[in-house]
Structure formats: structure tokens, C-alpha cells
């Protein structure tokens, strides 16, 4: 079986008054217009979305500066700004392209709609004329058949009257006139019937011609529509692809800058650009008011011991409990306790280890030599280890005349 590939061969119906083929084509045109409208709306709304996104991206770019960032990371941030701006322009271009696609499709759809409407109107007019001619022809045919039957009846009645012996001449004449009248009516109806058939045939040929033209036009328009839609949707995907490619290229440009970002290098650049002398400030030392006058009156060139750091406020401490038993250790002569002639600056031995409990206290070990400064209230003694002054419990130095570990 040969496959039908043309509209002009596919949409015919043997029923004389049938218009199903034409109705199928008209229905298809309506469906096509619906699809065109949907695609137009897609292009229109997509253009708005792309332009809106582009404006939002451009607004973000204006907020991204990165001038305060240094080194390669700063270059990456500034490159991010440049490439983000490029992405915004890419989406703006995509929005304009979608607007162009919308305008093209709208114009194409309007042109096709106008042509199809003309074809539909012309074919419908021809179809209606054919149906009217068909109805007129069938009416003439019915009249023709009726007149033929009336003629036959009149002829039969005339023949019977002529053969009858009882018929009068008047009745015979009357039957003859009826026969002649029926014959004239039959001839006239025959003429009308023939004329209506001829008119119907002419209308049928005209309709067939219009239907053929409609099929050819509809198929050609459908081919153009499919080709246009295919190209339009292809352009749509190209717009998307270009935006994605531009986006990816912009991201790659930022990555190319960012890959050279070295943490130590950026830190060094900041240090080189902003470094100071590097000398730390001297500590603030405690100045004893009672020793200030002699210090200030010291002759030029003579040096005194520098002021000592200010000790923090001390809270009374309870001396550690005296152990009930333990070995006795005598204090050395050079580490005599205060009150027995021990002066500031004397070296003393530590008789008991102690771990400092605050910034003002020192940690000491048994046997360690420290410089005695003075005895404080609360059972604490101020000593000096190297350049640091701090407090330790007096028990670590002495307890009366005898010390315990």
C-alpha cells in the first residue's frame, strides 16, 4: 500500500456533502495558533527574566569593590567583579535575543494567520455554495421524478379513456389536455433538473479546486511553520548555550587568577607595605616615690638601680600550714631572713618549691637562688629573678629561725 505524504491526497471523503477533511485542517490551524501563542509567551517572559537578572547582577557588581584586598587575592576579587559584570552583559544580550525571537515569531504567526484565514474563508464559501447547489439539485430531482410519475399517470389515464366505450368526447378531451399538461411539466422539470446538475457539477469542481489549493497552501504553510519553529527553538538553545559558555569562561578567568594566590606571599606583601620599626615598647616600671628624690639628684654619670615594676594589689594570704613532721633545714648565712639584717639585693636560697598563681607571682624551685627585694604583707616576699620581679610565699624563704620542706 502506497503511503500518502501530501495533504491534497489525504483529506477527501466520498460523501458528497462531507467537509471532514477541511474541518481537520482547520482544527489543526487552531492547535498551531495555540502552540505559537505559548512559544511567544515563553520568549516574552524569558526576555523579561533575563533582563531583570542582568540588572540584578549589575547592581551586585556596583557593591563589589575589593580595593582593600592586597596581592593575588585582591586581583582575584577584582577579576570576579569584572567577570560578574561580563556575566550581567551576557544575560542582557540573552534578554535582547529572546525579545528578537519573540518579535520574529509574532510577525511570522500574524502572517500565517492572515493567509490561513483567507484560505479558510474562500474554501468555506466554496463548500457552502456546493452544499446549496447540491440541495437545489436534489430538490429539482425530486420534482423531476414527481413530474415523470404524473406524466405516466396522465398517459395511462388517457389511454384507458380512449379505449373505454362509455367515455364521452368531452372527458376524452379533458384527459388529453391533462396528458399534455403533465408532459409539459415533466419536460420543464427535466430541464430544471439538468440545469441544477450542471450547476452542481460546476460548484463541485470549484470546491474541489479550492480544496486542493487549501490543502496545498496548508501543507506549505505547515512546512514553513515547522521549519521556522525548528530554527527559532534552535536559536533559543544557542542563546542559552552562549550565556552558559560566557558564564563558564568568566568563572574560569577568576579561577586562573585565583590559582596563583599564595597565602604567605599575600601576607608578606601586606607586611612589606605596612611594617613599622618592629621595636616593642618598654615595660612601665614601678617608681618608688621615696627613692625618686635621690634618683633625680644623682650626679650626671652616676647610675642607680632602675625603678621596679609596680606590684599588683595584694590580698591577705593565709600562710601555708606548718607540717607536723619533716626534716629540719637551716637557712644559709647569706640568706638570713628579714629583720635580722637582710637587705634588698641580697641573694637567698629557695627552701621550698612554689608555683605562681597569678601574673604578680613567680614560680620557684628548691635550691634556686633569687634576689631578695623586700618582705610584703600577707606572708609574701618580693624577689627578683633575672629582670622579673614577683612575689613568693615567705615560707619558701624562712619560717622563724627554722624552715621546713
PDB file of N, CA and C in Angstrom, residues 287-348:
ATOM      1  N   UNK A 287      57.853  53.139  90.134  1.00  0.00           N
ATOM      2  CA  UNK A 287      58.786  54.137  90.646  1.00  0.00           C
ATOM      3  C   UNK A 287      58.422  54.438  92.099  1.00  0.00           C
ATOM      4  N   UNK A 288      59.325  54.097  93.008  1.00  0.00           N
ATOM      5  CA  UNK A 288      59.112  54.363  94.441  1.00  0.00           C
ATOM      6  C   UNK A 288      59.310  55.850  94.713  1.00  0.00           C
ATOM      7  N   UNK A 289      58.270  56.459  95.228  1.00  0.00           N
ATOM      8  CA  UNK A 289      58.316  57.903  95.462  1.00  0.00           C
ATOM      9  C   UNK A 289      59.438  58.275  96.435  1.00  0.00           C
ATOM     10  N   UNK A 290      59.649  57.399  97.447  1.00  0.00           N
ATOM     11  CA  UNK A 290      60.673  57.693  98.451  1.00  0.00           C
ATOM     12  C   UNK A 290      62.079  57.653  97.867  1.00  0.00           C
ATOM     13  N   UNK A 291      62.260  56.896  96.812  1.00  0.00           N
ATOM     14  CA  UNK A 291      63.581  56.785  96.192  1.00  0.00           C
ATOM     15  C   UNK A 291      63.732  57.711  94.997  1.00  0.00           C
ATOM     16  N   UNK A 292      62.607  58.408  94.644  1.00  0.00           N
ATOM     17  CA  UNK A 292      62.616  59.232  93.455  1.00  0.00           C
ATOM     18  C   UNK A 292      63.543  60.437  93.606  1.00  0.00           C
ATOM     19  N   UNK A 293      63.498  61.098  94.835  1.00  0.00           N
ATOM     20  CA  UNK A 293      64.316  62.300  95.021  1.00  0.00           C
ATOM     21  C   UNK A 293      65.802  62.002  94.908  1.00  0.00           C
ATOM     22  N   UNK A 294      66.316  60.959  95.637  1.00  0.00           N
ATOM     23  CA  UNK A 294      67.744  60.688  95.488  1.00  0.00           C
ATOM     24  C   UNK A 294      68.098  60.316  94.068  1.00  0.00           C
ATOM     25  N   UNK A 295      67.175  59.635  93.386  1.00  0.00           N
ATOM     26  CA  UNK A 295      67.456  59.207  91.993  1.00  0.00           C
ATOM     27  C   UNK A 295      67.573  60.416  91.081  1.00  0.00           C
ATOM     28  N   UNK A 296      66.655  61.401  91.322  1.00  0.00           N
ATOM     29  CA  UNK A 296      66.682  62.585  90.473  1.00  0.00           C
ATOM     30  C   UNK A 296      67.904  63.457  90.774  1.00  0.00           C
ATOM     31  N   UNK A 297      68.385  63.408  92.078  1.00  0.00           N
ATOM     32  CA  UNK A 297      69.512  64.257  92.449  1.00  0.00           C
ATOM     33  C   UNK A 297      70.864  63.599  92.218  1.00  0.00           C
ATOM     34  N   UNK A 298      70.854  62.416  91.650  1.00  0.00           N
ATOM     35  CA  UNK A 298      72.118  61.716  91.386  1.00  0.00           C
ATOM     36  C   UNK A 298      72.930  62.505  90.384  1.00  0.00           C
ATOM     37  N   UNK A 299      74.210  62.689  90.644  1.00  0.00           N
ATOM     38  CA  UNK A 299      75.045  63.451  89.702  1.00  0.00           C
ATOM     39  C   UNK A 299      75.066  62.764  88.352  1.00  0.00           C
ATOM     40  N   UNK A 300      75.265  63.620  87.293  1.00  0.00           N
ATOM     41  CA  UNK A 300      75.309  63.097  85.934  1.00  0.00           C
ATOM     42  C   UNK A 300      76.429  62.064  85.829  1.00  0.00           C
ATOM     43  N   UNK A 301      76.135  60.963  85.219  1.00  0.00           N
ATOM     44  CA  UNK A 301      77.108  59.877  85.037  1.00  0.00           C
ATOM     45  C   UNK A 301      77.019  58.822  86.112  1.00  0.00           C
ATOM     46  N   UNK A 302      76.378  59.113  87.264  1.00  0.00           N
ATOM     47  CA  UNK A 302      76.241  58.104  88.317  1.00  0.00           C
ATOM     48  C   UNK A 302      74.908  57.401  88.138  1.00  0.00           C
ATOM     49  N   UNK A 303      74.882  56.093  88.230  1.00  0.00           N
ATOM     50  CA  UNK A 303      73.663  55.301  87.981  1.00  0.00           C
ATOM     51  C   UNK A 303      73.174  54.689  89.258  1.00  0.00           C
ATOM     52  N   UNK A 304      71.870  54.612  89.373  1.00  0.00           N
ATOM     53  CA  UNK A 304      71.211  53.904  90.461  1.00  0.00           C
ATOM     54  C   UNK A 304      70.421  52.743  89.881  1.00  0.00           C
ATOM     55  N   UNK A 305      69.961  51.888  90.779  1.00  0.00           N
ATOM     56  CA  UNK A 305      69.130  50.759  90.329  1.00  0.00           C
ATOM     57  C   UNK A 305      67.861  51.311  89.699  1.00  0.00           C
ATOM     58  N   UNK A 306      67.462  50.830  88.538  1.00  0.00           N
ATOM     59  CA  UNK A 306      66.257  51.354  87.859  1.00  0.00           C
ATOM     60  C   UNK A 306      65.023  51.074  88.690  1.00  0.00           C
ATOM     61  N   UNK A 307      63.958  51.884  88.478  1.00  0.00           N
ATOM     62  CA  UNK A 307      62.712  51.650  89.216  1.00  0.00           C
ATOM     63  C   UNK A 307      62.184  50.258  88.984  1.00  0.00           C
ATOM     64  N   UNK A 308      61.526  49.746  90.008  1.00  0.00           N
ATOM     65  CA  UNK A 308      60.990  48.386  89.920  1.00  0.00           C
ATOM     66  C   UNK A 308      59.554  48.403  89.394  1.00  0.00           C
ATOM     67  N   UNK A 309      59.096  47.292  88.776  1.00  0.00           N
ATOM     68  CA  UNK A 309      57.723  47.245  88.268  1.00  0.00           C
ATOM     69  C   UNK A 309      56.720  47.398  89.398  1.00  0.00           C
ATOM     70  N   UNK A 310      55.575  47.987  89.070  1.00  0.00           N
ATOM     71  CA  UNK A 310      54.520  48.206  90.051  1.00  0.00           C
ATOM     72  C   UNK A 310      53.864  46.884  90.384  1.00  0.00           C
ATOM     73  N   UNK A 311      53.946  46.460  91.662  1.00  0.00           N
ATOM     74  CA  UNK A 311      53.299  45.194  92.024  1.00  0.00           C
ATOM     75  C   UNK A 311      51.787  45.381  92.072  1.00  0.00           C
ATOM     76  N   UNK A 312      51.033  44.371  91.684  1.00  0.00           N
ATOM     77  CA  UNK A 312      49.572  44.478  91.743  1.00  0.00           C
ATOM     78  C   UNK A 312      49.107  44.491  93.186  1.00  0.00           C
ATOM     79  N   UNK A 313      47.844  44.897  93.348  1.00  0.00           N
ATOM     80  CA  UNK A 313      47.269  44.913  94.692  1.00  0.00           C
ATOM     81  C   UNK A 313      47.220  43.501  95.234  1.00  0.00           C
ATOM     82  N   UNK A 314      47.631  43.383  96.509  1.00  0.00           N
ATOM     83  CA  UNK A 314      47.679  42.076  97.118  1.00  0.00           C
ATOM     84  C   UNK A 314      46.540  41.922  98.112  1.00  0.00           C
ATOM     85  N   UNK A 315      46.054  40.753  98.152  1.00  0.00           N
ATOM     86  CA  UNK A 315      45.043  40.405  99.153  1.00  0.00           C
ATOM     87  C   UNK A 315      45.719  39.569 100.229  1.00  0.00           C
ATOM     88  N   UNK A 316      45.316  39.737 101.458  1.00  0.00           N
ATOM     89  CA  UNK A 316      45.952  38.952 102.540  1.00  0.00           C
ATOM     90  C   UNK A 316      45.923  37.480 102.232  1.00  0.00           C
ATOM     91  N   UNK A 317      47.055  36.826 102.408  1.00  0.00           N
ATOM     92  CA  UNK A 317      47.156  35.393 102.183  1.00  0.00           C
ATOM     93  C   UNK A 317      47.355  34.691 103.527  1.00  0.00           C
ATOM     94  N   UNK A 318      46.789  33.580 103.704  1.00  0.00           N
ATOM     95  CA  UNK A 318      46.996  32.748 104.879  1.00  0.00           C
ATOM     96  C   UNK A 318      48.214  31.898 104.639  1.00  0.00           C
ATOM     97  N   UNK A 319      49.238  31.974 105.474  1.00  0.00           N
ATOM     98  CA  UNK A 319      50.454  31.177 105.252  1.00  0.00           C
ATOM     99  C   UNK A 319      50.099  29.700 105.178  1.00  0.00           C
ATOM    100  N   UNK A 320      50.847  28.955 104.380  1.00  0.00           N
ATOM    101  CA  UNK A 320      50.585  27.517 104.294  1.00  0.00           C
ATOM    102  C   UNK A 320      50.780  26.861 105.657  1.00  0.00           C
ATOM    103  N   UNK A 321      50.019  25.849 105.982  1.00  0.00           N
ATOM    104  CA  UNK A 321      50.115  25.188 107.305  1.00  0.00           C
ATOM    105  C   UNK A 321      51.485  24.566 107.505  1.00  0.00           C
ATOM    106  N   UNK A 322      51.904  24.635 108.716  1.00  0.00           N
ATOM    107  CA  UNK A 322      53.219  24.056 109.048  1.00  0.00           C
ATOM    108  C   UNK A 322      53.079  22.549 109.154  1.00  0.00           C
ATOM    109  N   UNK A 323      53.923  21.826 108.454  1.00  0.00           N
ATOM    110  CA  UNK A 323      53.811  20.366 108.520  1.00  0.00           C
ATOM    111  C   UNK A 323      54.155  19.864 109.920  1.00  0.00           C
ATOM    112  N   UNK A 324      53.470  18.802 110.283  1.00  0.00           N
ATOM    113  CA  UNK A 324      53.664  18.229 111.637  1.00  0.00           C
ATOM    114  C   UNK A 324      55.016  17.560 111.770  1.00  0.00           C
ATOM    115  N   UNK A 325      55.530  17.072 110.661  1.00  0.00           N
ATOM    116  CA  UNK A 325      56.834  16.433 110.745  1.00  0.00           C
ATOM    117  C   UNK A 325      57.542  16.592 109.431  1.00  0.00           C
ATOM    118  N   UNK A 326      58.827  16.522 109.445  1.00  0.00           N
ATOM    119  CA  UNK A 326      59.634  16.690 108.253  1.00  0.00           C
ATOM    120  C   UNK A 326      61.049  17.037 108.646  1.00  0.00           C
ATOM    121  N   UNK A 327      61.968  16.884 107.719  1.00  0.00           N
ATOM    122  CA  UNK A 327      63.377  17.158 108.051  1.00  0.00           C
ATOM    123  C   UNK A 327      63.613  18.623 108.275  1.00  0.00           C
ATOM    124  N   UNK A 328      64.454  18.940 109.230  1.00  0.00           N
ATOM    125  CA  UNK A 328      64.817  20.318 109.525  1.00  0.00           C
ATOM    126  C   UNK A 328      65.944  20.742 108.604  1.00  0.00           C
ATOM    127  N   UNK A 329      65.795  22.002 108.039  1.00  0.00           N
ATOM    128  CA  UNK A 329      66.849  22.556 107.182  1.00  0.00           C
ATOM    129  C   UNK A 329      67.155  23.938 107.682  1.00  0.00           C
ATOM    130  N   UNK A 330      68.428  24.225 107.930  1.00  0.00           N
ATOM    131  CA  UNK A 330      68.844  25.541 108.407  1.00  0.00           C
ATOM    132  C   UNK A 330      69.071  26.450 107.224  1.00  0.00           C
ATOM    133  N   UNK A 331      68.757  27.717 107.379  1.00  0.00           N
ATOM    134  CA  UNK A 331      68.966  28.697 106.310  1.00  0.00           C
ATOM    135  C   UNK A 331      70.424  29.094 106.283  1.00  0.00           C
ATOM    136  N   UNK A 332      70.982  29.355 105.095  1.00  0.00           N
ATOM    137  CA  UNK A 332      72.375  29.735 104.970  1.00  0.00           C
ATOM    138  C   UNK A 332      72.591  31.117 105.555  1.00  0.00           C
ATOM    139  N   UNK A 333      73.852  31.385 105.869  1.00  0.00           N
ATOM    140  CA  UNK A 333      74.180  32.670 106.438  1.00  0.00           C
ATOM    141  C   UNK A 333      73.868  33.793 105.463  1.00  0.00           C
ATOM    142  N   UNK A 334      74.078  33.514 104.175  1.00  0.00           N
ATOM    143  CA  UNK A 334      73.846  34.577 103.194  1.00  0.00           C
ATOM    144  C   UNK A 334      72.383  34.780 102.886  1.00  0.00           C
ATOM    145  N   UNK A 335      71.507  33.914 103.418  1.00  0.00           N
ATOM    146  CA  UNK A 335      70.072  34.048 103.172  1.00  0.00           C
ATOM    147  C   UNK A 335      69.337  34.239 104.471  1.00  0.00           C
ATOM    148  N   UNK A 336      69.861  35.074 105.328  1.00  0.00           N
ATOM    149  CA  UNK A 336      69.200  35.349 106.601  1.00  0.00           C
ATOM    150  C   UNK A 336      67.898  36.042 106.367  1.00  0.00           C
ATOM    151  N   UNK A 337      66.888  35.745 107.187  1.00  0.00           N
ATOM    152  CA  UNK A 337      65.556  36.313 106.974  1.00  0.00           C
ATOM    153  C   UNK A 337      65.532  37.768 107.289  1.00  0.00           C
ATOM    154  N   UNK A 338      64.488  38.489 106.746  1.00  0.00           N
ATOM    155  CA  UNK A 338      64.360  39.907 107.034  1.00  0.00           C
ATOM    156  C   UNK A 338      64.194  40.116 108.528  1.00  0.00           C
ATOM    157  N   UNK A 339      64.605  41.276 108.949  1.00  0.00           N
ATOM    158  CA  UNK A 339      64.527  41.594 110.379  1.00  0.00           C
ATOM    159  C   UNK A 339      65.804  41.241 111.106  1.00  0.00           C
ATOM    160  N   UNK A 340      66.706  40.556 110.394  1.00  0.00           N
ATOM    161  CA  UNK A 340      67.974  40.165 111.009  1.00  0.00           C
ATOM    162  C   UNK A 340      69.142  40.717 110.217  1.00  0.00           C
ATOM    163  N   UNK A 341      68.911  41.814 109.506  1.00  0.00           N
ATOM    164  CA  UNK A 341      69.996  42.456 108.764  1.00  0.00           C
ATOM    165  C   UNK A 341      69.982  42.178 107.278  1.00  0.00           C
ATOM    166  N   UNK A 342      68.970  41.413 106.713  1.00  0.00           N
ATOM    167  CA  UNK A 342      68.900  41.101 105.272  1.00  0.00           C
ATOM    168  C   UNK A 342      68.457  42.353 104.528  1.00  0.00           C
ATOM    169  N   UNK A 343      69.223  42.733 103.518  1.00  0.00           N
ATOM    170  CA  UNK A 343      68.929  43.958 102.773  1.00  0.00           C
ATOM    171  C   UNK A 343      68.530  43.616 101.360  1.00  0.00           C
ATOM    172  N   UNK A 344      67.884  44.612 100.705  1.00  0.00           N
ATOM    173  CA  UNK A 344      67.444  44.416  99.321  1.00  0.00           C
ATOM    174  C   UNK A 344      68.637  44.185  98.409  1.00  0.00           C
ATOM    175  N   UNK A 345      68.495  43.224  97.504  1.00  0.00           N
ATOM    176  CA  UNK A 345      69.553  42.879  96.560  1.00  0.00           C
ATOM    177  C   UNK A 345      70.367  41.696  97.009  1.00  0.00           C
ATOM    178  N   UNK A 346      70.122  41.159  98.231  1.00  0.00           N
ATOM    179  CA  UNK A 346      70.860  40.006  98.730  1.00  0.00           C
ATOM    180  C   UNK A 346      70.346  38.734  98.062  1.00  0.00           C
ATOM    181  N   UNK A 347      71.251  37.854  97.689  1.00  0.00           N
ATOM    182  CA  UNK A 347      70.866  36.568  97.116  1.00  0.00           C
ATOM    183  C   UNK A 347      70.503  35.608  98.244  1.00  0.00           C
ATOM    184  N   UNK A 348      69.376  34.922  98.078  1.00  0.00           N
ATOM    185  CA  UNK A 348      68.920  33.941  99.069  1.00  0.00           C
ATOM    186  C   UNK A 348      68.588  32.652  98.366  1.00  0.00           C
TER     187      UNK A 348
END
